Coordinates of C-alpha atoms in Angstrom, one line a residue:
Chain R
X234 CA 0.1 -0.2 0.0
X235 CA 0.9 3.6 -0.6
X236 CA 1.0 7.2 0.7
X237 CA 2.0 10.2 -0.2
X238 CA 5.3 10.9 1.8
X239 CA 5.5 12.2 4.6
X240 CA 7.1 11.2 8.2
X241 CA 4.9 9.6 11.0
X242 CA 5.1 12.1 14.5
X243 CA 2.3 10.5 16.8
X244 CA 4.6 8.1 18.4
X245 CA 4.7 5.0 20.3
X246 CA 6.1 5.9 24.5
X247 CA 7.1 3.4 27.8
X248 CA 7.5 4.2 30.9
X249 CA 8.8 1.4 33.5
X250 CA 9.8 1.4 37.3
X251 CA 12.3 -1.1 38.0
X252 CA 11.6 -2.5 42.1
X253 CA 12.6 -0.7 45.0
X254 CA 17.0 -1.9 46.0
X255 CA 17.6 -2.0 41.8
X256 CA 20.9 -1.2 41.0
X257 CA 20.5 1.7 38.6
X258 CA 19.7 2.0 35.2
X259 CA 21.9 4.8 34.3
X260 CA 24.7 2.0 35.4
X261 CA 23.9 0.1 32.9
X262 CA 25.5 2.1 30.2
X263 CA 25.5 3.6 27.2
X264 CA 26.4 0.8 25.1
X265 CA 23.7 -1.5 26.6
X266 CA 21.2 2.3 25.7
X267 CA 22.7 2.3 22.2
X268 CA 21.5 -1.7 21.6
X269 CA 18.5 -0.5 22.9
X270 CA 17.3 2.1 21.1
X271 CA 19.3 0.3 18.2
X272 CA 16.3 -2.6 18.9
X273 CA 13.3 0.4 18.3
X274 CA 15.2 0.9 14.4
X275 CA 16.6 4.4 15.7
X276 CA 19.9 5.8 16.6
X277 CA 21.7 8.1 19.2
X278 CA 21.9 11.3 18.3
X279 CA 23.4 12.9 21.0
X280 CA 23.6 12.6 25.7
X281 CA 23.1 14.8 27.6
X282 CA 24.0 14.1 31.4
X283 CA 22.2 15.4 34.3
X284 CA 22.8 14.8 38.2
X285 CA 19.9 12.5 38.1
X286 CA 19.0 11.5 34.2
X287 CA 20.7 11.1 31.3
X288 CA 19.1 12.1 28.3
X289 CA 19.8 10.9 24.8
X290 CA 18.9 12.7 21.8
X291 CA 16.9 9.4 18.8
X292 CA 16.5 10.1 15.2
X293 CA 13.4 9.1 16.0
X294 CA 12.7 11.5 19.2
X295 CA 14.1 10.5 22.8
X296 CA 15.1 8.0 25.6
X297 CA 15.6 9.3 29.4
X298 CA 17.5 7.1 31.5
X299 CA 17.3 7.7 35.8
X300 CA 18.3 5.1 38.4
X301 CA 15.0 3.8 39.0
X302 CA 12.9 4.2 35.6
X303 CA 12.9 5.4 32.4
X304 CA 10.6 7.1 29.3
X305 CA 11.4 6.1 26.2
X306 CA 9.6 7.9 23.4
X307 CA 10.0 6.9 19.5
X308 CA 8.1 8.3 16.1
X309 CA 7.9 7.3 12.8
X310 CA 7.7 3.6 11.7
X311 CA 10.3 2.6 15.2
X312 CA 9.7 -0.8 17.0
X313 CA 9.2 0.5 20.5
X314 CA 8.5 -2.7 21.5
X315 CA 11.2 -4.6 20.9
X316 CA 13.0 -1.9 22.5
X317 CA 10.7 -3.6 25.9
X318 CA 12.4 -6.7 24.6
X319 CA 15.6 -6.2 24.8
X320 CA 15.7 -4.4 28.4
X321 CA 13.6 -7.2 29.7
X322 CA 16.3 -9.8 28.8
X323 CA 18.8 -7.6 30.5
X324 CA 16.7 -6.6 34.3
X325 CA 14.7 -9.9 33.9
X326 CA 11.3 -9.3 33.7
X327 CA 10.7 -9.8 37.6
X328 CA 12.7 -6.3 38.2
X329 CA 9.8 -4.5 36.8
X330 CA 7.6 -2.8 39.6
X331 CA 5.6 -0.8 36.3
X332 CA 5.6 -0.7 32.8
X333 CA 3.5 1.9 30.3
X334 CA 3.0 1.2 26.6
X335 CA 1.1 4.2 25.6
X336 CA 0.5 4.2 21.4
X337 CA -1.2 7.8 20.4
X338 CA -3.4 6.7 16.7
X339 CA -1.2 7.6 14.1
X340 CA -2.2 9.3 10.6
X341 CA -0.7 6.4 8.3
X342 CA -1.2 2.9 10.5
X343 CA -1.0 1.6 7.8
X344 CA 2.1 2.3 6.7
X345 CA 3.1 0.8 11.1
X346 CA 4.5 -2.4 11.2
X347 CA 2.4 -3.2 13.5
X348 CA -0.4 -2.6 15.1
X349 CA -1.7 -1.8 19.0
X350 CA -3.2 -4.8 19.6
X351 CA 0.2 -6.4 17.8
X352 CA 2.3 -4.7 20.6
X353 CA 0.1 -5.1 23.5
X354 CA -0.2 -8.9 23.1
X355 CA 3.5 -9.1 22.1
X356 CA 4.4 -7.1 25.6
X357 CA 2.1 -10.1 27.4
X358 CA 3.9 -12.6 26.9
X359 CA 7.3 -10.8 28.7
X360 CA 4.1 -9.3 31.0
X361 CA 1.0 -9.5 32.6
X362 CA -0.7 -6.3 31.8
X363 CA -4.2 -5.3 30.4
X364 CA -4.9 -2.6 27.6
X365 CA -7.2 0.5 27.7
X366 CA -8.6 3.1 25.2
X367 CA -8.5 7.3 26.5
X368 CA -10.7 9.1 23.7
X369 CA -13.4 8.0 21.1
X370 CA -12.5 5.1 18.3
X371 CA -13.5 7.2 15.9
X372 CA -11.3 10.0 16.7
X373 CA -8.1 10.7 18.5
X374 CA -7.2 8.3 20.8
X375 CA -4.6 7.2 22.6
X376 CA -3.7 3.0 23.6
X377 CA -2.4 2.5 27.0
X378 CA -1.6 -1.3 28.3
X379 CA 0.2 -1.0 31.6
X380 CA 0.8 -3.9 33.9
X381 CA -1.2 -5.6 36.0
X382 CA 0.8 -6.6 39.0
X383 CA 0.5 -4.3 42.6
X384 CA 2.4 -1.6 42.5
X385 CA 1.7 2.0 44.2
X386 CA 3.1 5.5 43.5
X387 CA 6.4 5.7 44.6
X388 CA 6.9 9.7 45.3
X389 CA 4.3 12.3 46.2
X390 CA 5.1 14.9 42.6
X391 CA 5.8 11.5 40.2
X392 CA 3.5 13.2 37.6
X393 CA 3.8 13.0 33.4
X394 CA 2.6 16.0 31.5
X395 CA 2.1 15.2 27.9
X396 CA 0.6 17.9 25.0
X397 CA 0.0 16.5 21.2
X398 CA -0.6 19.0 18.7
X399 CA -2.1 18.2 15.6
X400 CA -2.1 20.8 12.3
X401 CA 0.8 23.5 13.1
X402 CA 0.0 26.9 11.4
X403 CA 1.7 26.7 8.2
X404 CA 4.2 30.3 9.8
X405 CA 5.1 27.9 12.3
X406 CA 5.4 24.9 11.1
X407 CA 8.1 26.7 7.9
X408 CA 10.1 27.4 11.1
X409 CA 11.2 23.7 11.3
X410 CA 11.8 24.0 8.2
X411 CA 15.9 23.4 7.6
X412 CA 15.6 25.5 11.5
X413 CA 19.0 26.7 12.6
X414 CA 20.1 28.1 16.2
X415 CA 21.3 32.3 15.9
X416 CA 24.5 32.6 17.9
X417 CA 24.3 32.9 21.2
X418 CA 20.5 31.4 22.2
X419 CA 18.8 27.7 21.0
X420 CA 16.2 27.4 18.8
X421 CA 13.9 25.7 21.6
X422 CA 14.8 29.3 24.0
X423 CA 14.2 31.7 20.5
X424 CA 10.5 30.0 20.5
X425 CA 10.2 31.2 24.2
X426 CA 10.6 28.1 26.3
X427 CA 12.7 29.3 28.4
X428 CA 10.2 32.2 29.3
X429 CA 8.0 29.3 29.8
X430 CA 10.1 26.7 32.5
X431 CA 13.4 28.0 33.3
X432 CA 16.8 27.2 33.8
X433 CA 16.7 24.1 32.1
X434 CA 19.9 22.4 30.1
X435 CA 19.2 22.0 26.7
X436 CA 20.1 19.5 23.9
X437 CA 18.5 19.5 20.5
X438 CA 18.9 19.2 16.3
X439 CA 17.4 20.2 13.5
X440 CA 16.8 17.4 10.9
X441 CA 17.5 17.8 7.2
X442 CA 15.6 19.6 4.6
X443 CA 13.1 19.6 8.3
X444 CA 11.7 18.3 11.3
X445 CA 13.5 20.1 15.1
X446 CA 14.3 17.2 18.7
X447 CA 15.5 18.7 21.4
X448 CA 15.6 16.9 25.4
X449 CA 15.6 19.8 28.4
X450 CA 17.8 18.5 32.3
X451 CA 16.9 20.4 35.3
X452 CA 17.8 18.1 38.2
X453 CA 15.2 15.2 38.3
X454 CA 12.9 17.3 35.6
X455 CA 13.1 17.0 32.2
X456 CA 11.1 18.2 28.8
X457 CA 11.3 17.6 25.9
X458 CA 9.7 18.3 22.3
X459 CA 10.1 16.8 19.1
X460 CA 8.4 18.8 15.7
X461 CA 6.9 17.5 12.4
X462 CA 6.4 20.3 10.2
X463 CA 5.8 18.3 6.9
X464 CA 2.5 20.3 6.0
X465 CA 0.5 16.4 5.8
X466 CA 0.6 15.1 9.3
X467 CA 2.2 18.3 11.3
X468 CA 2.8 17.3 14.7
X469 CA 4.6 17.7 17.9
X470 CA 5.2 15.8 21.4
X471 CA 5.8 17.5 24.3
X472 CA 6.5 15.9 26.8
X473 CA 7.4 15.9 30.7
X474 CA 7.8 14.9 33.9
X475 CA 7.6 18.1 35.5
X476 CA 5.7 18.7 38.5
X477 CA 3.3 20.9 36.3
X478 CA -0.1 20.9 39.0
X479 CA 0.6 24.8 40.1
X480 CA 0.6 25.4 37.0
X481 CA -1.4 22.5 34.3
X482 CA -3.5 25.2 32.7
X483 CA -0.2 27.4 32.1
X484 CA 1.5 25.4 30.6
X485 CA -1.0 24.0 28.4
X486 CA -1.5 27.7 27.3
X487 CA 2.4 28.9 26.3
X488 CA 3.1 25.2 24.5
X489 CA -0.2 25.6 22.4
X490 CA 0.2 29.4 22.0
X491 CA 4.1 28.4 20.6
X492 CA 2.5 26.0 17.9
X493 CA -0.7 26.9 17.5
X494 CA -2.3 23.7 16.5
X495 CA -6.0 23.4 14.8
X496 CA -6.2 20.5 17.8
X497 CA -4.6 18.4 20.7
X498 CA -4.5 15.5 23.3
X499 CA -3.4 16.2 26.7
X500 CA -2.9 12.9 28.6
X501 CA -1.8 13.5 32.4
X502 CA -1.1 12.0 35.1
X503 CA -0.9 13.0 38.7
X504 CA -1.3 10.8 42.3
X505 CA -4.8 10.1 43.2
X506 CA -6.5 12.8 44.7
X507 CA -4.2 15.2 44.5
X508 CA -4.9 17.4 41.5
X509 CA -8.4 18.8 40.2
X510 CA -7.5 19.8 36.8
X511 CA -9.7 22.0 33.9
X512 CA -8.8 22.9 30.8
X513 CA -10.2 25.3 28.9
X514 CA -8.6 27.3 26.4
X515 CA -9.4 30.2 24.7
X516 CA -9.9 29.7 21.2
X517 CA -10.3 25.6 21.4
X518 CA -13.2 23.8 22.0
X519 CA -13.0 20.4 24.4
X520 CA -14.3 18.0 22.6
X521 CA -13.7 14.5 24.4
X522 CA -12.4 13.4 27.7
X523 CA -11.8 11.2 30.3
X524 CA -10.6 10.4 33.5
X525 CA -9.2 7.1 34.9
X526 CA -7.2 5.6 37.7
X527 CA -5.2 3.1 37.4
X528 CA -2.3 2.1 40.2
X529 CA -2.6 4.6 42.3
X530 CA -2.7 7.7 39.3
X531 CA -5.4 9.6 37.8
X532 CA -4.9 9.2 34.1
X533 CA -6.6 12.3 32.4
X534 CA -6.8 12.8 28.4
X535 CA -8.3 16.1 26.5
X536 CA -9.5 16.8 23.5
X537 CA -9.1 20.0 22.5
X538 CA -9.7 21.5 18.9
X539 CA -9.8 25.6 17.7
X540 CA -13.8 26.0 16.0
X541 CA -13.7 26.7 12.0
X542 CA -16.5 30.0 11.5
X543 CA -16.4 29.2 7.8
X544 CA -16.5 26.6 5.6
X545 CA -12.7 25.8 3.4
X546 CA -12.7 24.5 0.7
X547 CA -11.7 21.3 0.3
X548 CA -7.2 20.4 0.3
X549 CA -6.0 18.8 -3.2
X550 CA -4.3 15.5 -2.7
X551 CA -1.0 15.4 -4.5
X552 CA -1.4 11.7 -6.0
X553 CA 2.2 9.7 -7.4
Chain Y
X70 CA -1.1 -7.1 11.7
X71 CA -4.0 -7.9 13.6
X72 CA -7.0 -5.9 14.9
X73 CA -9.6 -6.7 17.1
X74 CA -12.7 -8.5 15.9
X75 CA -15.1 -6.0 13.4
X76 CA -15.4 -4.8 10.3
X77 CA -15.4 -2.2 8.5
X78 CA -18.5 0.6 7.8
X79 CA -17.1 2.9 6.5
X80 CA -17.4 3.2 2.3
X81 CA -15.6 3.3 -1.1
X82 CA -18.5 4.6 -3.0
X83 CA -18.3 5.3 -6.9
X84 CA -20.5 7.0 -9.0
X85 CA -20.4 7.2 -12.3
X86 CA -22.5 9.0 -15.5
X87 CA -22.2 8.2 -19.5
X88 CA -21.9 10.2 -21.7
X89 CA -25.4 11.1 -23.3
X90 CA -27.1 8.8 -25.9
X91 CA -25.4 6.1 -24.7
X92 CA -26.9 2.6 -25.2
X93 CA -28.7 2.3 -20.7
X94 CA -26.7 0.9 -17.8
X95 CA -29.7 -1.0 -17.3
X96 CA -29.9 -3.0 -20.5
X97 CA -25.9 -5.0 -20.1
X98 CA -28.2 -7.3 -17.6
X99 CA -27.7 -9.1 -14.3
X100 CA -25.3 -11.2 -15.3
X101 CA -22.7 -7.7 -16.6
X102 CA -23.7 -6.2 -13.0
X103 CA -23.3 -9.7 -10.2
X104 CA -19.7 -10.1 -12.4
X105 CA -19.2 -5.9 -11.0
X106 CA -19.8 -7.3 -8.2
X107 CA -17.8 -10.0 -7.6
X108 CA -14.7 -7.6 -9.1
X109 CA -15.9 -5.8 -5.6
X110 CA -15.1 -9.2 -4.0
X111 CA -19.0 -8.8 -2.7
X112 CA -21.9 -10.3 -3.5
X113 CA -25.6 -9.4 -5.3
X114 CA -28.0 -10.9 -2.4
X115 CA -31.6 -9.2 -4.3
X116 CA -32.3 -6.8 -6.4
X117 CA -35.6 -4.7 -6.2
X118 CA -36.9 -3.5 -10.0
X119 CA -38.1 -0.5 -10.1
X120 CA -39.2 2.6 -13.2
X121 CA -36.2 4.1 -12.9
X122 CA -33.6 2.2 -12.2
X123 CA -32.4 -1.3 -10.6
X124 CA -31.6 -2.0 -7.1
X125 CA -28.6 -4.5 -6.0
X126 CA -28.5 -5.3 -2.2
X127 CA -24.7 -6.1 -1.7
X128 CA -23.1 -8.8 0.7
X129 CA -21.3 -5.7 1.4
X130 CA -23.4 -2.2 0.7
X131 CA -25.6 -1.2 -2.5
X132 CA -25.2 -1.2 -6.3
X133 CA -28.0 1.1 -7.9
X134 CA -28.0 1.1 -12.5
X135 CA -30.4 4.0 -13.6
X136 CA -30.1 3.9 -17.4
X137 CA -27.8 7.0 -17.5
X138 CA -25.6 6.5 -14.4
X139 CA -25.0 4.4 -12.0
X140 CA -23.9 5.0 -7.8
X141 CA -22.2 2.1 -6.5
X142 CA -21.0 1.7 -1.7
X143 CA -19.5 -1.4 -0.8
X144 CA -17.7 -1.2 2.2
X145 CA -15.5 -3.7 4.8
X146 CA -13.0 -4.6 2.8
X147 CA -14.3 -4.9 -0.5
X148 CA -12.0 -3.3 -4.0
X149 CA -14.3 -1.1 -5.6
X150 CA -11.6 0.1 -8.2
X151 CA -11.7 -3.3 -9.5
X152 CA -15.4 -2.9 -10.6
X153 CA -14.7 0.5 -12.1
X154 CA -12.3 -1.9 -14.1
X155 CA -14.8 -3.7 -15.2
X156 CA -17.1 -1.8 -16.3
X157 CA -15.1 0.7 -17.5
X158 CA -13.7 -2.2 -19.7
X159 CA -17.1 -3.6 -21.4
X160 CA -18.2 0.3 -22.0
X161 CA -15.2 1.8 -23.0
X162 CA -13.2 5.0 -20.8
X163 CA -14.0 7.2 -24.0
X164 CA -18.1 6.6 -22.4
X165 CA -17.9 7.9 -19.4
X166 CA -18.7 11.7 -18.4
X167 CA -17.8 11.9 -15.4
X168 CA -16.7 9.3 -12.7
X169 CA -16.2 9.8 -9.5
X170 CA -15.3 8.2 -6.1
X171 CA -15.4 9.1 -2.6
X172 CA -14.2 7.2 0.5
X173 CA -14.2 7.7 4.2
X174 CA -11.7 7.9 6.1
X175 CA -11.7 3.9 7.5
X176 CA -11.8 2.9 11.1
X177 CA -9.0 0.6 10.5
X178 CA -6.8 1.1 7.3
X179 CA -4.5 -1.4 8.0
X180 CA -6.8 -4.0 7.3
X181 CA -7.3 -2.2 3.5
X182 CA -6.0 -3.6 0.8
X183 CA -5.0 -0.4 -0.5
X184 CA -5.0 3.1 0.4
X185 CA -6.8 5.5 -0.9
X186 CA -3.7 7.2 -2.7
X187 CA -3.5 3.8 -3.8
X188 CA -6.9 4.2 -5.5
X189 CA -7.1 6.9 -7.4
X190 CA -3.5 5.9 -8.6
X191 CA -5.3 3.6 -10.8
X192 CA -8.4 5.0 -11.7
X193 CA -5.6 7.7 -13.2
X194 CA -4.8 5.2 -15.4
X195 CA -7.9 5.0 -16.8
X196 CA -9.5 8.0 -16.9
X197 CA -7.3 11.8 -16.2
X198 CA -8.4 13.0 -13.0
X199 CA -7.5 14.5 -10.1
X200 CA -8.4 14.1 -5.6
X201 CA -9.3 16.9 -2.9
X202 CA -10.0 15.8 1.4
X203 CA -13.2 16.7 2.1
X204 CA -12.0 17.6 6.6
X205 CA -8.9 17.4 8.6
X206 CA -6.8 14.4 7.4
X207 CA -5.9 14.5 11.5
X208 CA -9.2 13.9 12.3
X209 CA -12.9 12.9 9.9
X210 CA -12.5 13.2 5.9
X211 CA -13.8 12.2 2.8
X212 CA -11.3 11.8 -0.3
X213 CA -12.8 12.5 -3.2
X214 CA -10.9 11.8 -6.5
X215 CA -13.5 13.2 -10.1
X216 CA -12.3 13.3 -13.2
X217 CA -10.7 16.2 -14.7
X218 CA -12.8 15.9 -18.6
X219 CA -15.0 18.8 -18.8
X220 CA -19.1 17.8 -17.3
X221 CA -21.6 20.0 -16.9
X222 CA -24.7 18.8 -14.2
X223 CA -28.0 17.9 -16.8
X224 CA -30.6 18.0 -14.3
X225 CA -31.4 20.7 -12.3
X226 CA -32.0 18.5 -9.8
X227 CA -28.9 16.1 -9.3
X228 CA -28.6 16.3 -5.8
X229 CA -26.8 13.6 -3.7
X230 CA -27.0 13.6 0.5
X231 CA -24.7 11.1 2.5
X232 CA -25.1 10.6 6.6
X233 CA -22.1 9.5 7.2
X234 CA -22.6 8.3 10.9
X235 CA -20.9 6.9 13.8
X236 CA -21.2 5.5 17.2
X237 CA -24.3 4.9 17.5
X238 CA -26.5 4.8 20.6
X239 CA -25.8 0.6 22.5
X240 CA -29.8 0.6 22.7
X241 CA -30.1 1.3 19.4
X242 CA -26.9 -0.6 18.1
X243 CA -28.6 -3.1 19.4
X244 CA -31.6 -3.7 17.3
X245 CA -29.8 -5.3 14.5
X246 CA -27.7 -7.6 17.2
X247 CA -30.2 -10.9 14.9
X248 CA -32.9 -8.0 13.8
X249 CA -35.9 -9.2 12.3
X250 CA -38.8 -7.7 10.6
X251 CA -42.2 -8.2 12.7
X252 CA -45.3 -8.8 10.6
X253 CA -46.5 -6.7 7.8
X254 CA -43.8 -4.1 8.6
X255 CA -40.3 -3.7 7.3
X256 CA -37.6 -3.4 9.7
X257 CA -37.3 -0.1 7.9
X258 CA -40.6 1.0 9.0
X259 CA -40.0 0.1 11.9
X260 CA -37.8 2.4 12.8
X261 CA -39.4 6.0 11.1
X262 CA -37.9 5.7 7.6
X263 CA -41.9 5.3 6.2
X264 CA -42.9 8.6 7.8
X265 CA -39.5 10.4 6.6
X266 CA -39.3 9.5 3.6
X267 CA -42.8 8.0 2.4
X268 CA -43.5 6.4 -0.6
X269 CA -40.7 4.1 -1.0
X270 CA -40.0 0.2 -2.3
X271 CA -37.9 -1.4 -0.2
X272 CA -35.9 -4.6 -0.4
X273 CA -33.4 -5.0 3.0
X274 CA -31.7 -7.3 4.6
X275 CA -30.6 -8.1 8.3
X276 CA -27.3 -9.9 8.0
X277 CA -25.9 -12.7 11.1
X278 CA -25.4 -12.0 13.4
X279 CA -25.6 -8.9 13.2
X280 CA -25.4 -6.0 11.2
X281 CA -28.8 -4.8 8.3
X282 CA -29.3 -3.5 4.8
X283 CA -31.8 -1.5 2.9
X284 CA -32.9 0.0 -0.8
X285 CA -35.6 1.9 -1.0
X286 CA -36.9 3.1 -4.3
X287 CA -39.4 5.5 -5.5
X288 CA -40.1 6.2 -9.4
X289 CA -36.2 7.6 -10.2
X290 CA -35.4 8.4 -6.8
X291 CA -33.2 6.1 -3.8
X292 CA -32.0 5.9 -0.7
X293 CA -30.1 3.5 0.7
X294 CA -29.0 2.6 5.0
X295 CA -26.6 0.1 6.3
X296 CA -25.4 -0.4 9.8
X297 CA -22.6 -1.8 11.2
X298 CA -23.8 -1.9 15.2
X299 CA -20.6 -4.2 16.3
X300 CA -19.4 -1.7 19.5
X301 CA -16.3 -1.7 18.3
X302 CA -16.5 0.6 15.1
X303 CA -20.3 1.3 14.8
X304 CA -21.1 3.3 12.2
X305 CA -24.6 3.6 10.0
X306 CA -24.7 5.7 6.5
X307 CA -27.8 6.3 4.2
X308 CA -27.0 7.6 0.9
X309 CA -29.7 9.5 -1.7
X310 CA -29.9 11.1 -4.7
X311 CA -33.6 12.6 -3.7
X312 CA -33.9 15.9 -4.0
X313 CA -33.4 16.9 -0.4
X314 CA -32.5 21.0 -0.6
X315 CA -35.8 21.7 0.2
X316 CA -36.0 18.9 3.5
X317 CA -32.2 19.2 4.2
X318 CA -31.7 20.1 8.0
X319 CA -35.4 18.0 8.5
X320 CA -33.8 15.0 6.4
X321 CA -30.7 15.2 8.5
X322 CA -32.4 15.4 11.6
X323 CA -34.9 13.1 11.2
X324 CA -32.1 10.1 10.9
X325 CA -29.2 10.6 13.1
X326 CA -33.1 10.9 15.2
X327 CA -33.5 7.5 14.9
X328 CA -29.6 6.2 15.3
X329 CA -28.0 8.4 17.5
X330 CA -24.6 8.8 17.1
X331 CA -21.8 10.2 18.1
X332 CA -20.7 11.9 15.4
X333 CA -21.3 12.3 11.5
X334 CA -20.4 13.0 8.6
X335 CA -22.5 14.7 6.4
X336 CA -21.5 15.3 2.1
X337 CA -23.8 16.9 -0.1
X338 CA -23.8 17.6 -4.2
X339 CA -26.2 20.5 -5.3
X340 CA -25.8 22.2 -8.4
X341 CA -23.9 25.2 -8.6
X342 CA -25.9 28.5 -6.6
X343 CA -29.1 26.1 -6.3
X344 CA -29.2 25.8 -2.7
X345 CA -28.3 27.9 0.4
X346 CA -27.2 24.9 3.1
X347 CA -26.6 25.3 6.5
X348 CA -26.3 22.6 9.1
X349 CA -27.1 23.6 13.2
X350 CA -28.6 20.2 15.1
X351 CA -29.4 20.3 18.6
X352 CA -27.7 18.8 20.7
X353 CA -24.2 18.6 18.0
X354 CA -21.7 20.7 17.4
X355 CA -20.2 21.6 13.9
X356 CA -16.5 21.5 14.1
X357 CA -15.5 20.7 10.6
X358 CA -17.4 22.6 7.2
X359 CA -16.0 22.7 3.7
X360 CA -17.4 23.9 0.4
X361 CA -15.3 23.2 -2.9
X362 CA -17.0 23.0 -6.6
X363 CA -16.3 20.6 -9.0
X364 CA -18.1 20.5 -12.6
X365 CA -21.1 22.8 -11.7
X366 CA -21.6 21.5 -8.3
X367 CA -21.2 22.3 -5.0
X368 CA -20.1 20.0 -2.8
X369 CA -20.2 20.3 0.7
X370 CA -19.1 19.0 4.2
X371 CA -19.6 19.3 7.4
X372 CA -18.3 16.9 11.3
X373 CA -21.0 17.8 13.7
X374 CA -20.0 15.7 17.0
X375 CA -22.3 14.7 20.6
X376 CA -19.6 17.6 23.4
X377 CA -18.6 15.5 26.8
X378 CA -20.0 17.4 30.1
X379 CA -18.2 14.8 32.0
X380 CA -15.0 13.4 32.1
X381 CA -15.6 9.7 31.1
X382 CA -13.7 6.7 31.6
X383 CA -11.2 5.4 29.9
X384 CA -12.1 2.1 27.7
X385 CA -11.1 -1.1 28.4
X386 CA -9.4 -2.9 25.0
X387 CA -10.1 -6.1 24.9
X388 CA -6.3 -8.1 24.4
X389 CA -6.5 -11.4 21.7

């Protein structure tokens, strides 16, 4: 089957927490993490070493390795489940305290090597688990596989925020085609990230001919941004483990102000009963909302979009 | 790649008009039309002969053959382009006055035998044409391939209305699982179609274990309804060539009242400047609107949905 030229921005993501008392995941070393990344059909572009985290910038997204957990995000046609398999072969499946595997619905699922169901079924041969869908199956949604073994949230500030943005304003997308940093300033900071989230060390990469990825570290906090500016399927993801609870609306508004998407999803993980989160941004309507508890977390999902006030023209579809 | 058990309701559709003075398409006969249907990997279940039209009810949707044009709609994993190829081999591509090929975005595109791009590229080897997309590529949308040879709308009442409904109310969907007609009444009329569109002869089929298809004829007007009630991907399509312009809102409201979908698309074809159409139904919000002129038609698209007032739970995803 064929599709027009495109790059699949929407990602797969795994978060893996090891049991208490386990040796530091960071001590497994660069050679091992390069193997893990290669297993997913990606490669390491660069590494930022922080006090609490090794942040690897990848040819397809990012890997953050902490002592007790890791977050790996890959886009395109990568096979993230294969990376999970390599990690579990090394540490042993019985050392997994919690594994969560997410997959955003793709623009061109026919070009993927597997469906979410394939991935979840494969993961369930490694660790007991079950699957959920956040959002309408006919519309934007995120699938989540999670282990079912008993788990309690360990840290009171154990939060995750994902903002998955579709259809960037064309003038914003253009700035990520052949982007380059100006002297004395990163591309990230030229777009206002340092104002929104100050004090982070930044490792960034502009892709040829188009695209942009960055990892940012500040003590035990990270955030990461990946931009697919191609017009057919333009997409940006933002992910952070920063404790966003006091600044939820401000961060979502700040990030969406930078990229001006036509629509976006938010996934938010917080310890249960620790935050009341509501989302109402000027110019956007909320179409879908989900709130579910899993293992002591509240997991929330929103899909928001810009309503159209007037009928637009149909879009030409270039044929091969 | 695997997906959970499902039936792909969203359809492919072709409308083909032959040049003036061409022999009647109806005269090509049942044997030929059965071949055409078989080429798409479907089969004829029954036939309703009207004064102006032969309406074939198919294992996957419908075929309406008029003297001067035909409309063929197929769902599931059918290959409608192959049927077009068989028709053009018989009549000759130079006898095509207008060909329009539509494809609604599927729930599980990874399970299709081709993409829209494949289909449009194949059609362009048969007849010169180009392609458009109605609706956001990241959301509900309909692709349209149309021939580019000069064409003018021949009849002032040449209209088409499609209502493509997703996510039926579960109690409505249940009525189409193992449905059967009560004595003296069709299933269609038990659901109120005779009140909404009176005087049509009806040919209907309830599928085992689930699903429902019907064709309806009244002189030169037809309408057709296809119901996929399975919970994962529940879907109904309604299509008619009835001149709906004076009753647009009433018909859309009547049809959506019967099925109570969570969201729906409307595609409406009317001769240019012959109708002002607006769509605002109680309980629905409009997310997307398109208006484009092609060959003397105005083609309009809307996507409407029921806004959620409260957060719902995530949906369990059964794994194999």
